[in-house]
Amino acid sequence: MLSERQNEILNILKEREFVIVQDLAEELFVSEITIRRDLKDLEEKNKIVRIRGGAKLVDDDPLYLNQRYDIHSQINLEEKKAIGQLAASMVLHGETIIIDSGSTTVQMARALYGKRGITAVVTAVNIAEELENREGITTILSGGTYRARTACLSNPFFDTMFQMIYANKVFLGVTEFNFESGFSVNDFLEYGNKKEILKSGKEIYFLADSSKLNKKDGKASIRLCELRKEYHIITDSGIQPEVKDRLEDMCRLHIAKLEEN
């Protein structure tokens, strides 16, 4: 939920092409540090994009949204690659799997080689492209309306489709996890997709780099589900020791080792 001041910032931006931090601080009678914190929060909620010294509203142009996805996918890239490789290694010959959208799950798709008789149901165009013509893998794309911001597809018949599928393994991406509220996401449409996917697999794997674990800032506002003993989490070796210890007691934790430079 946005604060009253953050909504004021958005209203100001609707009237101007862009704003600068100093002007916002003066207009709203707060410090520049407070404004920068608000802008960071608004950017993480995909409301604005920060530019040098200020901010502007998010552009709905698909090319721009694709660029934002590309930028996001580069954050903690080595960790995401390691997680993706470990996740791919857990897929067995002959299995049916579901791969959710996300910058970490796409790394899993890139690492998915050498498997035979795999049926992969995917909800994101970029993941389908990664698996195109991959030997040993039959790819089924869920279909729907393309959303450039996350490369996923939104389908009003999503629930009907996934009622017919019960996969051996489901691989999901999330925005964050903390011990109080469980797994959370930022997008209502993706929330609906993930909820249906959760019902459609024997084993559930959450792919999350260590920076997303035990986050307490509440940037992801939509609660997806609680952690269960039978769920798997695949993360990287940057996980904090106290978080690792707690998760090992609460679920099936898998840690991908980062390659040493």
mmCIF file of C-alpha atoms in Angstrom:
data_model
loop_
_atom_site.group_PDB
_atom_site.id
_atom_site.type_symbol
_atom_site.label_atom_id
_atom_site.label_comp_id
_atom_site.label_asym_id
_atom_site.label_seq_id
_atom_site.Cartn_x
_atom_site.Cartn_y
_atom_site.Cartn_z
ATOM 1 C CA MET A 1 0.000 0.000 0.000
ATOM 2 C CA LEU A 2 1.279 3.465 -0.887
ATOM 3 C CA SER A 3 1.663 6.162 1.735
ATOM 4 C CA GLU A 4 -0.179 9.472 1.438
ATOM 5 C CA ARG A 5 3.070 11.191 0.488
ATOM 6 C CA GLN A 6 3.842 8.630 -2.201
ATOM 7 C CA ASN A 7 0.402 9.176 -3.712
ATOM 8 C CA GLU A 8 1.120 12.905 -3.705
ATOM 9 C CA ILE A 9 4.350 12.242 -5.583
ATOM 10 C CA LEU A 10 2.438 10.238 -8.200
ATOM 11 C CA ASN A 11 -0.126 13.024 -8.587
ATOM 12 C CA ILE A 12 2.664 15.551 -9.104
ATOM 13 C CA LEU A 13 4.249 13.304 -11.733
ATOM 14 C CA LYS A 14 0.959 13.035 -13.621
ATOM 15 C CA GLU A 15 1.106 16.791 -14.152
ATOM 16 C CA ARG A 16 4.771 16.953 -15.173
ATOM 17 C CA GLU A 17 7.079 14.991 -17.424
ATOM 18 C CA PHE A 18 9.530 14.463 -14.570
ATOM 19 C CA VAL A 19 10.421 15.795 -11.114
ATOM 20 C CA ILE A 20 13.674 16.310 -9.260
ATOM 21 C CA VAL A 21 14.356 15.273 -5.683
ATOM 22 C CA GLN A 22 15.097 18.759 -4.378
ATOM 23 C CA ASP A 23 11.833 20.193 -5.702
ATOM 24 C CA LEU A 24 9.781 17.329 -4.243
ATOM 25 C CA ALA A 25 11.441 17.751 -0.861
ATOM 26 C CA GLU A 26 10.578 21.448 -0.811
ATOM 27 C CA GLU A 27 6.990 20.968 -1.992
ATOM 28 C CA LEU A 28 6.252 18.179 0.477
ATOM 29 C CA PHE A 29 8.215 19.669 3.398
ATOM 30 C CA VAL A 30 10.415 16.631 3.977
ATOM 31 C CA SER A 31 14.111 15.844 3.583
ATOM 32 C CA GLU A 32 15.727 14.760 0.315
ATOM 33 C CA ILE A 33 16.643 11.471 2.007
ATOM 34 C CA THR A 34 12.944 10.815 2.668
ATOM 35 C CA ILE A 35 12.061 11.589 -0.953
ATOM 36 C CA ARG A 36 14.779 9.277 -2.259
ATOM 37 C CA ARG A 37 13.436 6.529 -0.011
ATOM 38 C CA ASP A 38 9.916 7.101 -1.371
ATOM 39 C CA LEU A 39 11.160 7.058 -4.967
ATOM 40 C CA LYS A 40 13.034 3.815 -4.369
ATOM 41 C CA ASP A 41 9.885 2.265 -2.936
ATOM 42 C CA LEU A 42 7.738 3.508 -5.843
ATOM 43 C CA GLU A 43 10.224 2.166 -8.368
ATOM 44 C CA GLU A 44 10.191 -1.263 -6.725
ATOM 45 C CA LYS A 45 6.399 -1.205 -7.042
ATOM 46 C CA ASN A 46 6.787 -0.365 -10.762
ATOM 47 C CA LYS A 47 5.062 2.999 -10.356
ATOM 48 C CA ILE A 48 7.962 5.210 -11.425
ATOM 49 C CA VAL A 49 11.451 4.988 -12.840
ATOM 50 C CA ARG A 50 14.242 6.930 -11.220
ATOM 51 C CA ILE A 51 16.437 9.071 -13.408
ATOM 52 C CA ARG A 52 19.475 11.115 -12.476
ATOM 53 C CA GLY A 53 18.398 13.505 -9.713
ATOM 54 C CA GLY A 54 14.706 12.669 -9.916
ATOM 55 C CA ALA A 55 12.029 10.428 -11.389
ATOM 56 C CA LYS A 56 9.323 10.013 -14.029
ATOM 57 C CA LEU A 57 6.250 7.826 -14.345
ATOM 58 C CA VAL A 58 6.584 4.324 -15.740
ATOM 59 C CA ASP A 59 6.192 4.302 -19.502
ATOM 60 C CA ASP A 60 3.675 1.713 -20.745
ATOM 61 C CA ASP A 61 5.550 1.258 -24.007
ATOM 62 C CA PRO A 62 6.282 -2.504 -24.419
ATOM 63 C CA LEU A 63 9.881 -1.860 -25.448
ATOM 64 C CA TYR A 64 10.435 0.109 -22.270
ATOM 65 C CA LEU A 65 8.889 -2.617 -20.147
ATOM 66 C CA ASN A 66 11.089 -5.222 -21.800
ATOM 67 C CA GLN A 67 14.110 -3.086 -20.957
ATOM 68 C CA ARG A 68 13.011 -2.972 -17.306
ATOM 69 C CA TYR A 69 12.711 -6.761 -17.273
ATOM 70 C CA ASP A 70 16.183 -7.067 -18.789
ATOM 71 C CA ILE A 71 17.609 -4.783 -16.112
ATOM 72 C CA HIS A 72 15.891 -6.746 -13.339
ATOM 73 C CA SER A 73 17.139 -10.050 -14.736
ATOM 74 C CA GLN A 74 20.753 -8.903 -14.334
ATOM 75 C CA ILE A 75 20.414 -8.372 -10.572
ATOM 76 C CA ASN A 76 22.223 -11.175 -8.676
ATOM 77 C CA LEU A 77 22.768 -12.887 -12.016
ATOM 78 C CA GLU A 78 25.454 -15.332 -10.859
ATOM 79 C CA GLU A 79 23.250 -16.434 -7.977
ATOM 80 C CA LYS A 80 20.317 -16.947 -10.347
ATOM 81 C CA LYS A 81 22.464 -19.001 -12.715
ATOM 82 C CA ALA A 82 23.643 -21.264 -9.899
ATOM 83 C CA ILE A 83 20.079 -21.745 -8.645
ATOM 84 C CA GLY A 84 18.865 -22.455 -12.174
ATOM 85 C CA GLN A 85 21.521 -25.097 -12.727
ATOM 86 C CA LEU A 86 20.692 -26.848 -9.458
ATOM 87 C CA ALA A 87 16.969 -26.755 -10.228
ATOM 88 C CA ALA A 88 17.537 -28.205 -13.707
ATOM 89 C CA SER A 89 19.606 -31.037 -12.231
ATOM 90 C CA MET A 90 16.598 -32.107 -10.142
ATOM 91 C CA VAL A 91 14.462 -32.845 -13.211
ATOM 92 C CA LEU A 92 14.425 -36.560 -13.996
ATOM 93 C CA HIS A 93 13.950 -38.268 -17.350
ATOM 94 C CA GLY A 94 10.307 -38.723 -18.308
ATOM 95 C CA GLU A 95 8.883 -36.122 -15.924
ATOM 96 C CA THR A 96 6.196 -33.530 -16.525
ATOM 97 C CA ILE A 97 7.213 -30.169 -15.061
ATOM 98 C CA ILE A 98 5.709 -26.698 -14.780
ATOM 99 C CA ILE A 99 8.028 -23.708 -15.012
ATOM 100 C CA ASP A 100 6.670 -20.408 -13.751
ATOM 101 C CA SER A 101 7.743 -16.996 -15.059
ATOM 102 C CA GLY A 102 10.703 -15.191 -13.517
ATOM 103 C CA SER A 103 14.302 -14.137 -13.984
ATOM 104 C CA THR A 104 15.552 -17.137 -11.982
ATOM 105 C CA THR A 105 13.297 -19.727 -13.605
ATOM 106 C CA VAL A 106 14.526 -18.620 -17.027
ATOM 107 C CA GLN A 107 18.030 -19.535 -15.870
ATOM 108 C CA MET A 108 16.702 -22.976 -15.019
ATOM 109 C CA ALA A 109 15.322 -23.321 -18.544
ATOM 110 C CA ARG A 110 18.710 -22.374 -19.989
ATOM 111 C CA ALA A 111 20.364 -25.125 -17.951
ATOM 112 C CA LEU A 112 17.831 -27.816 -18.850
ATOM 113 C CA TYR A 113 19.886 -30.025 -21.160
ATOM 114 C CA GLY A 114 20.445 -33.755 -21.441
ATOM 115 C CA LYS A 115 16.964 -34.785 -20.307
ATOM 116 C CA ARG A 116 14.791 -37.297 -22.162
ATOM 117 C CA GLY A 117 11.021 -37.462 -22.381
ATOM 118 C CA ILE A 118 10.355 -34.194 -20.552
ATOM 119 C CA THR A 119 7.059 -32.353 -20.914
ATOM 120 C CA ALA A 120 7.483 -28.735 -19.803
ATOM 121 C CA VAL A 121 4.391 -26.570 -19.270
ATOM 122 C CA VAL A 122 5.487 -22.928 -19.167
ATOM 123 C CA THR A 123 3.705 -19.633 -18.524
ATOM 124 C CA ALA A 124 6.276 -17.216 -19.968
ATOM 125 C CA VAL A 125 7.219 -16.507 -23.561
ATOM 126 C CA ASN A 126 10.935 -16.123 -22.877
ATOM 127 C CA ILE A 127 11.070 -19.526 -21.172
ATOM 128 C CA ALA A 128 9.272 -21.132 -24.119
ATOM 129 C CA GLU A 129 11.856 -19.534 -26.412
ATOM 130 C CA GLU A 130 14.691 -20.959 -24.311
ATOM 131 C CA LEU A 131 13.246 -24.466 -24.659
ATOM 132 C CA GLU A 132 12.367 -24.181 -28.358
ATOM 133 C CA ASN A 133 13.690 -27.153 -30.348
ATOM 134 C CA ARG A 134 15.450 -28.489 -27.223
ATOM 135 C CA GLU A 135 16.046 -32.181 -27.788
ATOM 136 C CA GLY A 136 14.167 -34.399 -25.354
ATOM 137 C CA ILE A 137 11.741 -31.674 -24.237
ATOM 138 C CA THR A 138 8.166 -31.081 -25.382
ATOM 139 C CA THR A 139 7.139 -27.522 -24.483
ATOM 140 C CA ILE A 140 3.527 -26.464 -23.864
ATOM 141 C CA LEU A 141 2.887 -22.726 -23.573
ATOM 142 C CA SER A 142 -0.100 -21.822 -21.383
ATOM 143 C CA GLY A 143 -1.335 -19.103 -23.756
ATOM 144 C CA GLY A 144 -3.051 -15.823 -22.986
ATOM 145 C CA THR A 145 -2.365 -12.091 -23.059
ATOM 146 C CA TYR A 146 1.319 -11.180 -23.195
ATOM 147 C CA ARG A 147 2.622 -8.953 -20.395
ATOM 148 C CA ALA A 148 5.946 -7.418 -21.387
ATOM 149 C CA ARG A 149 6.887 -6.375 -17.861
ATOM 150 C CA THR A 150 7.429 -9.981 -16.786
ATOM 151 C CA ALA A 151 7.282 -11.825 -20.146
ATOM 152 C CA CYS A 152 4.435 -13.944 -18.737
ATOM 153 C CA LEU A 153 1.008 -14.722 -20.148
ATOM 154 C CA SER A 154 -2.263 -13.868 -18.413
ATOM 155 C CA ASN A 155 -5.090 -16.267 -19.247
ATOM 156 C CA PRO A 156 -8.702 -16.056 -17.971
ATOM 157 C CA PHE A 157 -8.918 -19.837 -18.447
ATOM 158 C CA PHE A 158 -5.703 -20.508 -16.543
ATOM 159 C CA ASP A 159 -7.496 -22.361 -13.745
ATOM 160 C CA THR A 160 -9.302 -24.656 -16.188
ATOM 161 C CA MET A 161 -6.088 -25.558 -17.976
ATOM 162 C CA PHE A 162 -4.153 -26.365 -14.831
ATOM 163 C CA GLN A 163 -6.973 -28.456 -13.381
ATOM 164 C CA MET A 164 -6.067 -30.949 -16.106
ATOM 165 C CA ILE A 165 -2.379 -31.051 -15.179
ATOM 166 C CA TYR A 166 -0.671 -32.726 -12.261
ATOM 167 C CA ALA A 167 3.056 -32.379 -12.790
ATOM 168 C CA ASN A 168 5.878 -34.242 -11.105
ATOM 169 C CA LYS A 169 7.558 -30.965 -10.206
ATOM 170 C CA VAL A 170 6.581 -27.286 -10.209
ATOM 171 C CA PHE A 171 9.219 -24.543 -10.243
ATOM 172 C CA LEU A 172 8.053 -21.106 -9.092
ATOM 173 C CA GLY A 173 9.608 -17.670 -8.811
ATOM 174 C CA VAL A 174 8.624 -15.238 -6.037
ATOM 175 C CA THR A 175 9.390 -11.649 -5.108
ATOM 176 C CA GLU A 176 10.302 -12.336 -1.501
ATOM 177 C CA PHE A 177 9.901 -14.586 1.527
ATOM 178 C CA ASN A 178 9.782 -13.844 5.221
ATOM 179 C CA PHE A 179 8.941 -16.025 8.195
ATOM 180 C CA GLU A 180 5.909 -13.980 9.234
ATOM 181 C CA SER A 181 3.940 -13.860 5.978
ATOM 182 C CA GLY A 182 5.509 -16.548 3.810
ATOM 183 C CA PHE A 183 5.984 -16.101 0.066
ATOM 184 C CA SER A 184 4.846 -12.850 -1.556
ATOM 185 C CA VAL A 185 4.594 -11.319 -5.027
ATOM 186 C CA ASN A 186 3.978 -7.864 -6.471
ATOM 187 C CA ASP A 187 1.495 -8.514 -9.273
ATOM 188 C CA PHE A 188 -2.174 -9.538 -8.900
ATOM 189 C CA LEU A 189 -2.366 -11.281 -12.282
ATOM 190 C CA GLU A 190 0.757 -13.296 -11.608
ATOM 191 C CA TYR A 191 -0.605 -14.070 -8.140
ATOM 192 C CA GLY A 192 -3.593 -15.774 -9.761
ATOM 193 C CA ASN A 193 -1.344 -17.778 -12.060
ATOM 194 C CA LYS A 194 0.906 -18.926 -9.223
ATOM 195 C CA LYS A 195 -2.055 -19.908 -7.034
ATOM 196 C CA GLU A 196 -3.291 -22.274 -9.730
ATOM 197 C CA ILE A 197 0.190 -23.641 -10.403
ATOM 198 C CA LEU A 198 0.603 -24.461 -6.712
ATOM 199 C CA LYS A 199 -2.310 -26.900 -6.984
ATOM 200 C CA SER A 200 -0.889 -28.631 -10.047
ATOM 201 C CA GLY A 201 2.226 -30.441 -8.888
ATOM 202 C CA LYS A 202 3.379 -33.275 -6.676
ATOM 203 C CA GLU A 203 6.547 -31.440 -5.592
ATOM 204 C CA ILE A 204 6.754 -27.642 -5.280
ATOM 205 C CA TYR A 205 10.076 -25.828 -5.681
ATOM 206 C CA PHE A 206 10.526 -22.118 -5.001
ATOM 207 C CA LEU A 207 13.528 -20.552 -6.735
ATOM 208 C CA ALA A 208 14.739 -17.497 -4.814
ATOM 209 C CA ASP A 209 18.185 -15.959 -4.522
ATOM 210 C CA SER A 210 19.329 -15.322 -0.963
ATOM 211 C CA SER A 211 18.560 -11.592 -1.117
ATOM 212 C CA LYS A 212 14.844 -12.451 -1.260
ATOM 213 C CA LEU A 213 14.812 -14.568 1.887
ATOM 214 C CA ASN A 214 13.608 -13.182 5.227
ATOM 215 C CA LYS A 215 12.964 -9.734 3.774
ATOM 216 C CA LYS A 216 11.246 -7.502 6.302
ATOM 217 C CA ASP A 217 10.656 -4.349 4.282
ATOM 218 C CA GLY A 218 7.324 -5.557 2.870
ATOM 219 C CA LYS A 219 8.019 -4.488 -0.719
ATOM 220 C CA ALA A 220 5.981 -7.404 -2.056
ATOM 221 C CA SER A 221 2.414 -6.597 -1.042
ATOM 222 C CA ILE A 222 0.505 -9.697 -2.192
ATOM 223 C CA ARG A 223 0.790 -12.750 0.008
ATOM 224 C CA LEU A 224 0.976 -15.962 -2.014
ATOM 225 C CA CYS A 225 1.216 -18.779 0.530
ATOM 226 C CA GLU A 226 2.823 -19.953 3.751
ATOM 227 C CA LEU A 227 5.868 -22.174 3.807
ATOM 228 C CA ARG A 228 5.094 -25.875 4.241
ATOM 229 C CA LYS A 229 7.293 -28.715 5.401
ATOM 230 C CA GLU A 230 6.971 -30.488 2.052
ATOM 231 C CA TYR A 231 7.931 -27.438 -0.036
ATOM 232 C CA HIS A 232 11.399 -27.077 -1.498
ATOM 233 C CA ILE A 233 13.401 -23.838 -1.601
ATOM 234 C CA ILE A 234 16.398 -23.562 -3.916
ATOM 235 C CA THR A 235 18.661 -20.645 -3.056
ATOM 236 C CA ASP A 236 22.347 -19.703 -3.198
ATOM 237 C CA SER A 237 25.233 -19.951 -0.748
ATOM 238 C CA GLY A 238 24.898 -16.278 0.178
ATOM 239 C CA ILE A 239 22.055 -17.192 2.540
ATOM 240 C CA GLN A 240 22.470 -15.902 6.098
ATOM 241 C CA PRO A 241 23.377 -18.704 8.552
ATOM 242 C CA GLU A 242 20.446 -17.994 10.890
ATOM 243 C CA VAL A 243 18.004 -17.999 7.941
ATOM 244 C CA LYS A 244 19.513 -21.249 6.672
ATOM 245 C CA ASP A 245 19.105 -22.928 10.066
ATOM 246 C CA ARG A 246 15.455 -21.912 10.382
ATOM 247 C CA LEU A 247 14.567 -22.941 6.831
ATOM 248 C CA GLU A 248 16.207 -26.332 7.207
ATOM 249 C CA ASP A 249 13.790 -27.015 10.070
ATOM 250 C CA MET A 250 10.769 -25.739 8.137
ATOM 251 C CA CYS A 251 11.146 -27.114 4.602
ATOM 252 C CA ARG A 252 13.440 -28.921 2.187
ATOM 253 C CA LEU A 253 16.265 -26.474 1.559
ATOM 254 C CA HIS A 254 18.720 -26.794 -1.330
ATOM 255 C CA ILE A 255 21.735 -24.477 -1.625
ATOM 256 C CA ALA A 256 23.469 -23.824 -4.927
ATOM 257 C CA LYS A 257 27.176 -23.090 -4.604
ATOM 258 C CA LEU A 258 28.513 -20.083 -6.449
ATOM 259 C CA GLU A 259 31.535 -20.574 -8.654
ATOM 260 C CA GLU A 260 34.683 -19.021 -7.241
ATOM 261 C CA ASN A 261 36.356 -16.438 -9.484
#
